[in-house]
CSV table of C-alpha atoms and ligand atoms in Angstrom, one decimal:
chain,number,residue,atom,x,y,z
D,1,MET,CA,-17.5,12.3,1.4
D,2,ALA,CA,-16.7,11.9,-1.8
D,3,ARG,CA,-12.5,11.1,-2.3
D,4,THR,CA,-10.4,12.9,-4.1
D,5,ASP,CA,-8.9,12.0,-7.3
D,6,ALA,CA,-5.0,12.0,-6.5
D,7,ARG,CA,-4.4,12.3,-10.3
D,8,THR,CA,-6.0,15.7,-10.8
D,9,VAL,CA,-4.2,16.8,-8.2
D,10,PRO,CA,-1.9,19.4,-10.3
D,11,LEU,CA,2.2,19.3,-9.2
D,12,ASP,CA,4.1,21.5,-6.5
D,13,SER,CA,5.5,24.6,-8.6
D,14,THR,CA,7.8,25.2,-5.5
D,15,SER,CA,9.2,21.8,-6.2
D,16,ARG,CA,9.2,22.1,-9.3
D,17,GLN,CA,10.9,24.7,-9.3
D,18,ALA,CA,13.6,23.7,-7.1
D,19,LEU,CA,14.1,20.8,-9.8
D,20,ALA,CA,14.7,22.9,-12.1
D,21,ALA,CA,17.5,24.7,-10.9
D,22,SER,CA,19.6,21.8,-9.2
D,23,GLY,CA,19.0,20.4,-12.8
D,24,PHE,CA,15.8,18.2,-12.7
D,25,ARG,CA,12.6,17.6,-14.9
D,26,TYR,CA,10.0,17.1,-12.7
D,27,ALA,CA,6.5,15.4,-13.8
D,28,VAL,CA,3.5,13.1,-13.7
D,29,VAL,CA,3.8,9.4,-15.6
D,30,ASP,CA,1.0,8.9,-17.4
D,31,PRO,CA,0.8,4.7,-16.4
D,32,ALA,CA,-0.8,4.5,-20.3
D,33,ASP,CA,2.4,5.7,-21.9
D,34,ASP,CA,4.5,2.1,-22.8
D,35,ASP,CA,6.9,3.8,-22.8
D,36,ALA,CA,7.0,6.3,-19.5
D,37,ALA,CA,5.2,3.6,-17.6
D,38,ARG,CA,7.6,0.8,-18.2
D,39,ALA,CA,10.5,3.2,-17.5
D,40,TYR,CA,9.1,4.6,-14.5
D,41,ILE,CA,8.5,1.0,-12.7
D,42,GLN,CA,12.2,-0.3,-13.9
D,43,ALA,CA,13.4,2.5,-11.9
D,44,GLU,CA,10.9,1.3,-9.2
D,45,SER,CA,12.0,-1.6,-8.5
D,46,ARG,CA,15.6,-1.1,-9.2
D,47,GLY,CA,15.4,1.7,-6.2
D,48,PHE,CA,14.1,-1.2,-4.2
D,49,LEU,CA,17.6,-3.1,-4.8
D,50,GLY,CA,13.9,-5.4,-6.9
D,51,GLY,CA,14.9,-7.1,-10.1
D,52,GLU,CA,14.1,-6.1,-13.8
D,53,GLN,CA,10.6,-6.6,-14.5
D,54,SER,CA,8.9,-9.2,-16.6
D,55,ASP,CA,6.9,-7.5,-19.3
D,56,ASP,CA,3.3,-9.4,-17.7
D,57,GLU,CA,4.5,-7.5,-13.4
D,58,VAL,CA,4.9,-4.4,-15.8
D,59,ALA,CA,1.7,-4.8,-16.5
D,60,GLU,CA,-0.2,-5.8,-13.5
D,61,PHE,CA,1.9,-2.7,-11.7
D,62,ARG,CA,0.4,-0.6,-14.3
D,63,GLU,CA,-3.2,-2.2,-14.2
D,64,GLN,CA,-3.2,-2.1,-9.9
D,65,LEU,CA,-1.7,1.1,-9.7
D,66,ALA,CA,-3.2,3.1,-12.0
D,67,TYR,CA,-5.4,4.8,-9.7
D,68,ARG,CA,-2.7,6.0,-8.5
D,69,ARG,CA,-1.0,9.4,-9.0
D,70,TRP,CA,2.9,8.7,-10.1
D,71,VAL,CA,5.6,11.1,-10.4
D,72,GLY,CA,9.2,10.7,-11.5
D,73,VAL,CA,11.9,13.5,-11.3
D,74,TYR,CA,14.4,13.2,-15.0
D,75,ASP,CA,17.4,14.6,-16.0
D,76,ALA,CA,16.6,17.9,-18.0
D,77,GLY,CA,17.7,17.2,-21.1
D,78,ALA,CA,16.4,13.5,-20.9
D,79,ASP,CA,14.1,12.0,-23.5
D,80,ALA,CA,10.3,11.2,-22.9
D,81,GLY,CA,10.7,7.0,-22.3
D,82,SER,CA,14.0,7.7,-20.8
D,83,ALA,CA,14.2,6.7,-16.8
D,84,PRO,CA,13.6,8.9,-13.5
D,85,VAL,CA,16.0,8.8,-11.9
D,86,GLY,CA,13.4,9.7,-8.7
D,87,THR,CA,10.6,8.8,-8.4
D,88,VAL,CA,6.7,8.8,-5.8
D,89,ASN,CA,3.4,7.6,-6.1
D,90,SER,CA,0.3,9.0,-3.8
D,91,TRP,CA,-3.5,8.2,-3.6
D,92,THR,CA,-6.1,9.3,-1.5
D,93,GLY,CA,-6.6,6.5,0.9
D,94,GLU,CA,-8.6,6.3,3.6
D,95,LEU,CA,-6.9,6.2,7.5
D,96,SER,CA,-8.4,4.6,10.0
D,97,VAL,CA,-9.5,6.2,13.3
D,98,PRO,CA,-10.4,6.2,17.3
D,99,GLY,CA,-14.3,6.4,16.8
D,100,GLU,CA,-15.2,3.5,14.1
D,101,ARG,CA,-14.2,6.3,11.9
D,102,THR,CA,-11.9,6.3,8.8
D,103,VAL,CA,-10.6,9.9,7.3
D,104,PRO,CA,-9.3,10.6,3.7
D,105,PHE,CA,-5.4,10.3,4.3
D,106,TRP,CA,-2.7,11.3,1.6
D,107,ALA,CA,-1.1,8.3,0.6
D,108,ILE,CA,2.5,8.2,-0.6
D,109,SER,CA,4.6,5.1,-1.8
D,110,GLY,CA,7.8,3.9,-3.5
D,111,VAL,CA,9.6,7.2,-3.1
D,112,THR,CA,12.7,6.5,-4.5
D,113,VAL,CA,16.2,8.1,-6.0
D,114,SER,CA,18.6,6.5,-8.2
D,115,PRO,CA,21.8,5.8,-6.2
D,116,THR,CA,23.6,7.5,-9.2
D,117,ARG,CA,21.8,10.6,-7.8
D,118,ARG,CA,21.2,10.6,-4.5
D,119,ARG,CA,22.0,13.0,-1.7
D,120,ARG,CA,20.7,15.7,-4.0
D,121,GLY,CA,17.8,16.5,-3.1
D,122,ILE,CA,15.5,14.4,-5.5
D,123,ALA,CA,13.6,13.0,-1.9
D,124,ARG,CA,13.1,16.4,-0.1
D,125,ALA,CA,11.5,18.5,-3.5
D,126,MET,CA,10.0,14.7,-4.3
D,127,LEU,CA,8.1,14.8,-0.2
D,128,GLN,CA,7.9,18.3,0.4
D,129,GLY,CA,6.1,18.4,-3.2
D,130,GLU,CA,3.5,15.3,-2.0
D,131,LEU,CA,2.9,17.5,1.1
D,132,ARG,CA,2.0,20.4,-0.4
D,133,ALA,CA,0.1,18.9,-3.1
D,134,GLY,CA,-1.7,16.4,-0.1
D,135,ARG,CA,-2.1,20.2,2.4
D,136,ASP,CA,-3.2,21.8,-1.2
D,137,ALA,CA,-6.1,19.1,-2.1
D,138,GLY,CA,-7.5,19.7,1.2
D,139,LEU,CA,-6.5,16.6,2.5
D,140,ALA,CA,-5.1,16.7,7.2
D,141,ILE,CA,-3.0,13.9,7.4
D,142,ALA,CA,-0.4,12.7,5.0
D,143,GLY,CA,0.7,8.9,5.7
D,144,LEU,CA,3.5,5.9,4.6
D,145,THR,CA,5.3,2.9,5.0
D,146,VAL,CA,8.8,3.7,5.7
D,147,SER,CA,12.0,1.4,3.7
D,148,GLU,CA,14.5,3.2,6.8
D,149,ALA,CA,12.9,4.4,10.2
D,150,THR,CA,15.7,7.9,10.2
D,151,ILE,CA,14.8,9.3,6.1
D,152,TYR,CA,11.1,11.2,7.2
D,153,GLY,CA,11.2,12.4,10.9
D,154,ARG,CA,12.9,15.6,9.3
D,155,PHE,CA,9.5,15.9,7.3
D,156,GLY,CA,7.2,16.1,10.2
D,157,PHE,CA,6.6,12.1,9.9
D,158,ALA,CA,6.2,10.5,13.5
D,159,PRO,CA,6.0,6.5,13.5
D,160,ALA,CA,1.5,6.3,14.9
D,161,VAL,CA,2.1,3.2,14.8
D,162,ARG,CA,3.8,0.6,16.4
D,163,THR,CA,4.0,-2.9,14.3
D,164,ALA,CA,4.9,-7.3,16.1
D,165,ASP,CA,7.4,-9.4,14.5
D,166,TRP,CA,6.1,-12.6,16.0
D,167,VAL,CA,8.4,-15.9,16.2
D,168,ILE,CA,6.6,-18.6,17.8
D,169,ASP,CA,8.5,-21.6,19.0
D,170,THR,CA,5.4,-24.1,18.4
D,171,ARG,CA,6.2,-26.8,20.8
D,172,ARG,CA,7.0,-24.5,23.8
D,173,ALA,CA,3.7,-22.5,23.8
D,174,GLY,CA,1.2,-24.8,22.9
D,175,TRP,CA,-1.9,-24.3,22.7
D,176,ALA,CA,-4.5,-23.1,25.4
D,177,GLY,CA,-6.8,-21.6,24.4
D,178,PRO,CA,-10.6,-22.4,23.4
D,179,ASP,CA,-12.3,-24.0,20.8
D,180,ALA,CA,-14.4,-22.4,18.4
D,181,PRO,CA,-17.6,-23.8,17.3
D,182,GLY,CA,-17.3,-23.1,13.3
D,183,THR,CA,-15.3,-25.5,10.3
D,184,LEU,CA,-11.8,-24.6,8.4
D,185,ASP,CA,-10.9,-25.0,4.8
D,186,HIS,CA,-8.2,-25.1,2.5
D,187,VAL,CA,-9.7,-22.8,-0.3
D,188,ASP,CA,-8.0,-21.4,-3.8
D,189,ARG,CA,-5.7,-18.4,-3.6
D,190,SER,CA,-7.9,-17.0,-5.7
D,191,GLU,CA,-10.4,-16.6,-3.2
D,192,ALA,CA,-8.5,-15.8,-0.8
D,193,VAL,CA,-7.7,-12.7,-2.8
D,194,ALA,CA,-11.8,-12.4,-2.9
D,195,LEU,CA,-12.0,-12.7,0.9
D,196,LEU,CA,-8.4,-11.0,2.0
D,197,GLY,CA,-9.3,-7.8,0.5
D,198,ALA,CA,-13.2,-8.6,2.3
D,199,LEU,CA,-12.3,-9.3,5.4
D,200,HIS,CA,-9.8,-6.1,5.3
D,201,ASP,CA,-13.0,-4.0,4.5
D,202,ARG,CA,-15.2,-5.6,7.3
D,203,VAL,CA,-12.4,-5.1,10.3
D,204,ARG,CA,-10.5,-2.2,9.5
D,205,VAL,CA,-12.5,0.9,10.2
D,206,ASN,CA,-12.2,-0.2,14.4
D,207,ARG,CA,-8.9,-0.2,13.9
D,208,PRO,CA,-7.1,2.9,14.3
D,209,GLY,CA,-3.5,3.6,12.3
D,210,GLU,CA,-5.1,0.5,9.4
D,211,VAL,CA,-5.3,2.0,5.6
D,212,ASP,CA,-7.7,0.5,2.9
D,213,GLY,CA,-5.3,-2.1,1.0
D,214,TRP,CA,-5.7,-2.9,-2.4
D,215,LEU,CA,-6.2,-6.1,-5.0
D,216,GLY,CA,-2.6,-6.1,-5.9
D,217,ARG,CA,-1.8,-5.9,-2.8
D,218,TRP,CA,-3.8,-9.1,-1.8
D,219,ARG,CA,-2.8,-10.6,-4.3
D,220,GLN,CA,0.9,-10.4,-3.5
D,221,PHE,CA,-0.2,-11.8,-0.2
D,222,ALA,CA,-1.5,-14.9,-2.0
D,223,ALA,CA,1.3,-15.4,-3.8
D,224,VAL,CA,-1.0,-14.9,-7.2
D,225,ALA,CA,0.8,-12.0,-8.0
D,226,ARG,CA,3.2,-11.9,-10.8
D,227,GLY,CA,6.6,-13.3,-10.4
D,228,SER,CA,5.0,-14.6,-7.0
D,229,GLU,CA,7.5,-16.5,-5.1
D,230,HIS,CA,6.9,-19.9,-4.8
D,231,PRO,CA,2.9,-20.2,-5.5
D,232,GLY,CA,2.1,-23.2,-5.8
D,233,ARG,CA,3.4,-23.9,-2.1
D,234,THR,CA,0.9,-21.0,-0.6
D,235,ARG,CA,-1.4,-22.3,1.0
D,236,ALA,CA,-4.4,-20.8,2.1
D,237,VAL,CA,-7.3,-22.0,4.7
D,238,ALA,CA,-10.9,-20.5,6.0
D,239,TYR,CA,-12.9,-20.1,8.1
D,240,THR,CA,-16.6,-20.7,8.0
D,241,SER,CA,-19.1,-20.2,11.0
D,242,PRO,CA,-21.8,-22.0,11.9
D,243,GLN,CA,-24.1,-19.9,10.5
D,244,GLY,CA,-22.4,-20.2,7.5
D,245,GLU,CA,-20.2,-17.1,7.4
D,246,ARG,CA,-16.4,-17.1,6.1
D,247,THR,CA,-15.1,-14.9,8.9
D,248,GLY,CA,-11.3,-15.1,8.6
D,249,LEU,CA,-8.9,-16.3,6.5
D,250,LEU,CA,-5.0,-17.3,7.0
D,251,VAL,CA,-2.9,-17.3,3.8
D,252,TYR,CA,1.1,-19.3,4.8
D,253,ARG,CA,3.7,-20.7,3.5
D,254,ILE,CA,6.1,-23.7,5.0
D,255,THR,CA,9.5,-24.0,4.8
D,256,GLU,CA,10.7,-27.8,5.2
D,257,ASP,CA,14.0,-28.4,7.5
D,258,GLU,CA,15.6,-30.8,5.1
D,259,THR,CA,16.9,-31.8,8.2
D,260,ASP,CA,14.6,-33.0,10.6
D,261,PHE,CA,10.7,-33.3,8.7
D,262,ALA,CA,9.6,-32.0,12.3
D,263,ARG,CA,10.9,-28.9,12.8
D,264,HIS,CA,9.1,-27.6,9.5
D,265,THR,CA,9.1,-23.7,9.6
D,266,LEU,CA,5.5,-21.6,8.8
D,267,ASP,CA,5.1,-18.5,7.7
D,268,VAL,CA,1.4,-16.0,8.3
D,269,ARG,CA,1.6,-14.2,5.7
D,270,ALA,CA,-2.1,-12.5,6.4
D,271,LEU,CA,-4.3,-13.7,9.4
D,272,PHE,CA,-7.5,-11.8,9.2
D,273,ALA,CA,-10.0,-12.3,11.1
D,274,ASP,CA,-13.4,-10.9,12.2
D,275,GLY,CA,-14.7,-11.3,15.3
D,276,PRO,CA,-13.0,-14.3,18.2
D,277,ASP,CA,-13.5,-17.3,16.5
D,278,ALA,CA,-12.1,-17.3,13.3
D,279,TYR,CA,-9.0,-15.8,15.5
D,280,ALA,CA,-8.9,-19.1,17.3
D,281,ALA,CA,-9.3,-21.0,14.8
D,282,LEU,CA,-7.1,-20.2,13.1
D,283,TRP,CA,-3.9,-19.5,15.5
D,284,ARG,CA,-5.1,-23.5,16.8
D,285,PHE,CA,-4.9,-24.1,13.0
D,286,VAL,CA,-1.1,-22.8,12.7
D,287,ILE,CA,-0.3,-23.1,16.7
D,288,GLU,CA,-1.2,-27.4,16.4
D,289,HIS,CA,-0.1,-27.7,12.6
D,290,ASP,CA,1.9,-30.9,12.5
D,291,LEU,CA,5.2,-31.5,11.3
D,292,VAL,CA,5.6,-27.7,12.2
D,293,HIS,CA,8.5,-26.4,15.3
D,294,ARG,CA,8.4,-23.1,14.4
D,295,VAL,CA,6.0,-20.2,13.0
D,296,HIS,CA,6.7,-16.3,11.3
D,297,ALA,CA,4.6,-13.9,11.5
D,298,ARG,CA,5.1,-10.3,10.9
D,299,LEU,CA,2.8,-7.2,11.0
D,300,ARG,CA,0.6,-8.0,14.0
D,301,SER,CA,-0.8,-5.5,16.4
D,302,ILE,CA,1.6,-5.2,19.5
D,303,GLU,CA,-2.0,-5.6,21.4
D,304,GLU,CA,-3.3,-9.6,20.5
D,305,PRO,CA,-5.3,-12.2,22.3
D,306,LEU,CA,-2.4,-14.9,20.8
D,307,PRO,CA,0.4,-14.6,24.2
D,308,TRP,CA,-2.7,-15.3,26.5
D,309,MET,CA,-4.2,-18.8,23.9
D,310,LEU,CA,-1.2,-19.7,24.7
D,311,ARG,CA,0.1,-22.8,27.3
D,312,ASP,CA,3.5,-20.5,27.7
D,313,GLU,CA,4.0,-17.2,26.4
D,314,ARG,CA,7.4,-17.9,26.7
D,315,GLY,CA,7.1,-20.1,23.6
D,316,LEU,CA,6.6,-16.5,21.5
D,317,VAL,CA,9.0,-13.8,21.0
D,318,SER,CA,7.9,-10.3,19.6
D,319,THR,CA,9.4,-7.8,18.0
D,320,VAL,CA,8.3,-4.4,18.2
D,321,ARG,CA,9.4,-1.7,15.9
D,322,ASP,CA,7.6,1.4,14.0
D,323,HIS,CA,5.4,0.3,11.1
D,324,GLY,CA,2.7,3.0,10.0
D,325,TRP,CA,4.0,6.5,10.1
D,326,LEU,CA,1.8,9.7,10.1
D,327,ARG,CA,2.5,13.4,9.5
D,328,ILE,CA,-0.5,16.2,10.1
D,329,LEU,CA,-1.0,18.5,7.7
D,330,ASP,CA,-4.5,20.6,9.2
D,331,VAL,CA,-4.6,20.5,12.9
D,332,PRO,CA,-8.4,21.2,13.1
D,333,ALA,CA,-9.3,19.2,10.6
D,334,ALA,CA,-7.2,16.1,12.0
D,335,LEU,CA,-8.1,16.5,15.4
D,336,ARG,CA,-11.9,16.9,14.4
D,337,ALA,CA,-11.3,13.6,12.3
D,338,ARG,CA,-11.4,11.1,15.7
D,339,GLU,CA,-13.5,10.2,18.9
D,340,TYR,CA,-11.6,11.0,22.0
D,341,SER,CA,-12.1,8.7,25.1
D,342,ALA,CA,-12.7,11.4,27.5
D,343,VAL,CA,-13.0,14.7,28.2
D,344,ALA,CA,-10.3,18.0,27.6
D,345,ASP,CA,-9.4,21.7,28.4
D,346,VAL,CA,-6.2,22.7,27.2
D,347,THR,CA,-4.0,24.7,25.1
D,348,ILE,CA,-1.4,23.6,22.4
D,349,GLU,CA,1.5,25.4,20.3
D,350,VAL,CA,1.8,23.5,17.5
D,351,ALA,CA,5.4,24.1,16.1
D,352,ASP,CA,6.3,22.9,11.9
D,353,PRO,CA,9.7,24.3,10.4
D,354,GLN,CA,7.5,23.3,7.0
D,355,GLY,CA,4.5,25.8,8.3
D,356,PHE,CA,1.8,22.9,7.7
D,357,ALA,CA,0.7,22.9,11.4
D,358,THR,CA,2.3,26.0,13.1
D,359,GLY,CA,-0.6,27.5,15.2
D,360,CYS,CA,-2.2,27.6,18.9
D,361,TRP,CA,-5.1,26.6,19.2
D,362,SER,CA,-7.7,25.8,21.8
D,363,LEU,CA,-8.7,21.6,22.2
D,364,GLN,CA,-12.4,21.5,24.1
D,365,ILE,CA,-13.3,18.1,23.3
D,366,GLY,CA,-17.1,17.5,25.6
D,367,ASP,CA,-18.8,14.7,26.2
D,368,ASP,CA,-20.0,14.4,22.8
D,369,ARG,CA,-15.9,12.9,22.8
D,370,ARG,CA,-15.1,15.3,19.6
D,371,ALA,CA,-13.4,18.0,19.9
D,372,LEU,CA,-13.4,21.7,19.4
D,373,ILE,CA,-10.7,23.5,18.0
D,374,ASP,CA,-9.7,27.0,17.6
D,375,ARG,CA,-6.6,28.8,17.0
D,376,THR,CA,-5.7,31.0,19.8
D,377,GLY,CA,-3.5,33.7,20.6
D,378,THR,CA,-3.5,32.6,24.5
D,379,SER,CA,0.6,31.4,25.4
D,380,ALA,CA,-0.1,27.8,25.0
D,381,GLN,CA,-0.3,25.4,28.3
D,382,VAL,CA,1.3,22.4,25.7
D,383,GLN,CA,4.3,22.9,23.5
D,384,LEU,CA,4.8,20.1,21.0
D,385,SER,CA,6.3,19.7,17.0
D,386,ALA,CA,3.6,18.7,14.6
D,387,ALA,CA,6.0,14.9,14.4
D,388,ALA,CA,5.1,15.2,18.2
D,389,LEU,CA,1.3,15.4,17.7
D,390,ALA,CA,1.3,12.8,15.1
D,391,ALA,CA,3.0,10.2,16.9
D,392,GLY,CA,0.1,10.5,19.8
D,393,TYR,CA,-2.6,11.3,17.2
D,394,LEU,CA,-4.3,7.4,17.4
D,395,GLY,CA,-3.1,6.6,21.0
D,396,GLY,CA,-0.2,5.0,20.1
D,397,VAL,CA,2.3,6.5,22.7
D,398,ARG,CA,1.2,9.5,25.4
D,399,PHE,CA,2.0,12.9,25.6
D,400,SER,CA,3.3,12.3,28.8
D,401,THR,CA,5.8,9.7,27.6
D,402,LEU,CA,7.3,12.3,24.5
D,403,ARG,CA,7.7,14.3,28.0
D,404,GLY,CA,10.1,12.4,29.2
D,405,ALA,CA,11.8,12.1,25.4
D,406,GLY,CA,11.5,16.2,26.1
D,407,LEU,CA,9.4,15.8,22.4
D,408,VAL,CA,6.5,17.8,24.5
D,409,ARG,CA,6.7,20.7,27.1
D,410,GLY,CA,4.2,21.5,29.2
D,411,ASP,CA,2.1,21.4,32.4
D,412,SER,CA,1.6,18.1,33.1
D,413,ASP,CA,-1.8,18.5,34.2
D,414,ALA,CA,-2.8,20.0,30.6
D,415,ILE,CA,-0.5,17.0,29.4
D,416,ALA,CA,-2.4,14.3,31.9
D,417,ALA,CA,-5.5,15.7,30.9
D,418,LEU,CA,-3.9,15.2,26.7
D,419,ASP,CA,-3.7,11.0,27.4
D,420,ARG,CA,-6.5,11.3,28.6
D,421,ALA,CA,-8.5,11.9,26.3
D,422,PHE,CA,-6.3,10.7,23.3
D,423,THR,CA,-6.3,6.9,24.7
D,424,ALA,CA,-8.0,5.0,21.9
D,425,PRO,CA,-9.8,1.4,23.1
D,426,THR,CA,-7.5,0.0,21.2
D,427,ALA,CA,-3.9,-0.3,20.7
D,428,PRO,CA,-2.9,1.1,16.9
D,429,ARG,CA,-2.2,-1.1,13.8
D,430,LEU,CA,-1.5,-1.6,9.8
D,431,GLY,CA,-1.6,-5.5,8.9
D,432,ILE,CA,-0.1,-4.0,5.6
D,433,TRP,CA,2.6,-2.0,4.0
D,434,TYR,CA,1.5,0.4,1.7
N,501,LIG,C1,16.1,7.5,1.3
N,501,LIG,C2,15.8,7.6,-0.3
N,501,LIG,C3,14.4,8.2,-1.5
N,501,LIG,C4,17.0,9.7,-0.4
N,501,LIG,O1,17.2,10.1,-1.7
N,501,LIG,P1,17.6,11.5,-2.1
N,501,LIG,O2,17.4,12.3,-2.7
N,501,LIG,O3,19.1,10.8,-1.5
N,501,LIG,O4,17.9,12.6,-0.2
N,501,LIG,P2,17.4,13.9,-0.5
N,501,LIG,O5,19.1,13.9,-1.2
N,501,LIG,O6,16.9,14.2,-0.8
N,501,LIG,O7,18.1,13.9,1.2
N,501,LIG,C5,17.0,15.1,1.7
N,501,LIG,C6,17.9,14.8,3.3
N,501,LIG,O8,17.1,13.1,4.1
N,501,LIG,C7,18.3,12.5,4.2
N,501,LIG,N1,18.7,10.7,4.2
N,501,LIG,C8,18.8,10.8,2.7
N,501,LIG,N2,18.1,9.1,2.6
N,501,LIG,C9,18.2,8.9,4.0
N,501,LIG,C10,17.9,8.1,4.3
N,501,LIG,N3,18.3,6.6,4.3
N,501,LIG,N4,19.0,7.8,5.8
N,501,LIG,C11,19.0,9.1,6.4
N,501,LIG,N5,18.5,10.2,5.8
N,501,LIG,C12,18.4,10.0,4.3
N,501,LIG,C13,19.8,13.4,3.8
N,501,LIG,O9,20.5,13.2,4.0
N,501,LIG,C14,18.9,14.5,3.7
N,501,LIG,O10,19.2,15.1,5.2
N,501,LIG,P3,19.7,17.0,5.4
N,501,LIG,O11,18.9,17.4,4.0
N,501,LIG,O12,18.0,16.9,6.1
N,501,LIG,O13,20.4,17.1,5.9
N,501,LIG,C15,17.1,7.1,-2.1
N,501,LIG,O14,18.4,6.7,-1.1
N,501,LIG,C16,16.7,6.2,-2.0
N,501,LIG,O15,16.4,5.6,-2.9
N,501,LIG,N6,16.4,4.9,-1.2
N,501,LIG,C17,16.2,3.7,-1.3
N,501,LIG,C18,14.6,3.2,-1.2
N,501,LIG,C19,14.0,3.8,-0.6
N,501,LIG,O16,14.7,3.4,0.7
N,501,LIG,N7,13.0,4.5,-0.6
N,501,LIG,C20,12.6,5.1,0.6
N,501,LIG,C21,11.1,4.0,0.2
N,501,LIG,S1,9.8,4.6,2.4
């Protein structure tokens, strides 16, 4: 299916009016306009507590993110080219869903409001404007990754993908996994950029929750992006299978402990593997690296083989938290997009204060594991919010667990049927920020 070009999607008129009533102007920013683009990029950086961006960094941002729809909020009387007081950007991404499928979704990023204009409703207007724009453009789901877990629930988003950050004491953990038949070689960072993109594209479709990346993201992982810290200390190792295919890549950086040269720390910036051999070889390289005592790895799946490949699994401490947040904009289209694990015949009532997902639906999942969904007038067996539906959409949490939290109500058998149907073959994961 051709993806909607987000830059052609008009600004939402309701948000335009709401912002105008508060003395703000809502505008699409043209990345080709030097002054406007620079002001937008500097405002976004400041909003995320970043430094002033150099000319090179501004140029790279403009080039890499030109495919997105950049939206700024300005003081009503501000000159063209002045700093926006609010920023957001959006594009049509691809979200992997169970059944080795992808669904186009409205990806949102770069939400900032100037510290001098906060708590005046600018973010609310921008977010609601993005949701209406995404829905009007025909997207069934919106998604984002978040700086704080407290901001987006009020807009109907929920954490659908959890992630794990690992700290590994390599001496204690020890390697007990299998040998891999291929070879490992250091590659230069520009080669790493290309491999990161290619490998991620190959594996993401089998991993519900993953989204497509972009060149700038891989350049940041490989410390090739302008303004990257310690580029020279960032190393990359590729795994080549006995058939000569590059099926894995590790990008890492070692920080020395100057008080003890046998206790350095290795940061895994990215480890992408297409298949178990590449996975085992690269993790063995990490765990058995000389002079390294501690490993940090972020954005790992909550269900990975590594703990089972260690001599002492308590050498790995995992911290799990929210990462991929989804928002259902169109219930039938979202539910039809994925495949299910069991048959079901359940009626659900979705409550959505913002109206996108409101309704009573009959959900029938047949032997083909696809959903037939229709509006129904009958009283539903299960009641839940749009956010609860988003939380369970990829199978990352059972609806019975959400019932325990008071977020789902209804008939126990119907909830159990939803649990069986929505369970995914693998835990949802998302290995990047976007
Ligand atoms: C988060 C941020 C965008 C909010 O902007 P804002 O214009 O002040 O937000 P609004 O005035 O529109 O507030 C909307 C609602 O969100 C709430 N809210 C705003 N910031 C919040 C935060 N950091 N934590 C929790 N709630 C927050 C407000 O209380 C308000 O709630 P209510 O209307 O339900 O009572 C802004 O503080 C910011 O730029 N922060 C730094 C960058 C950042 O973290 N961006 C988010 C990226 S994922």
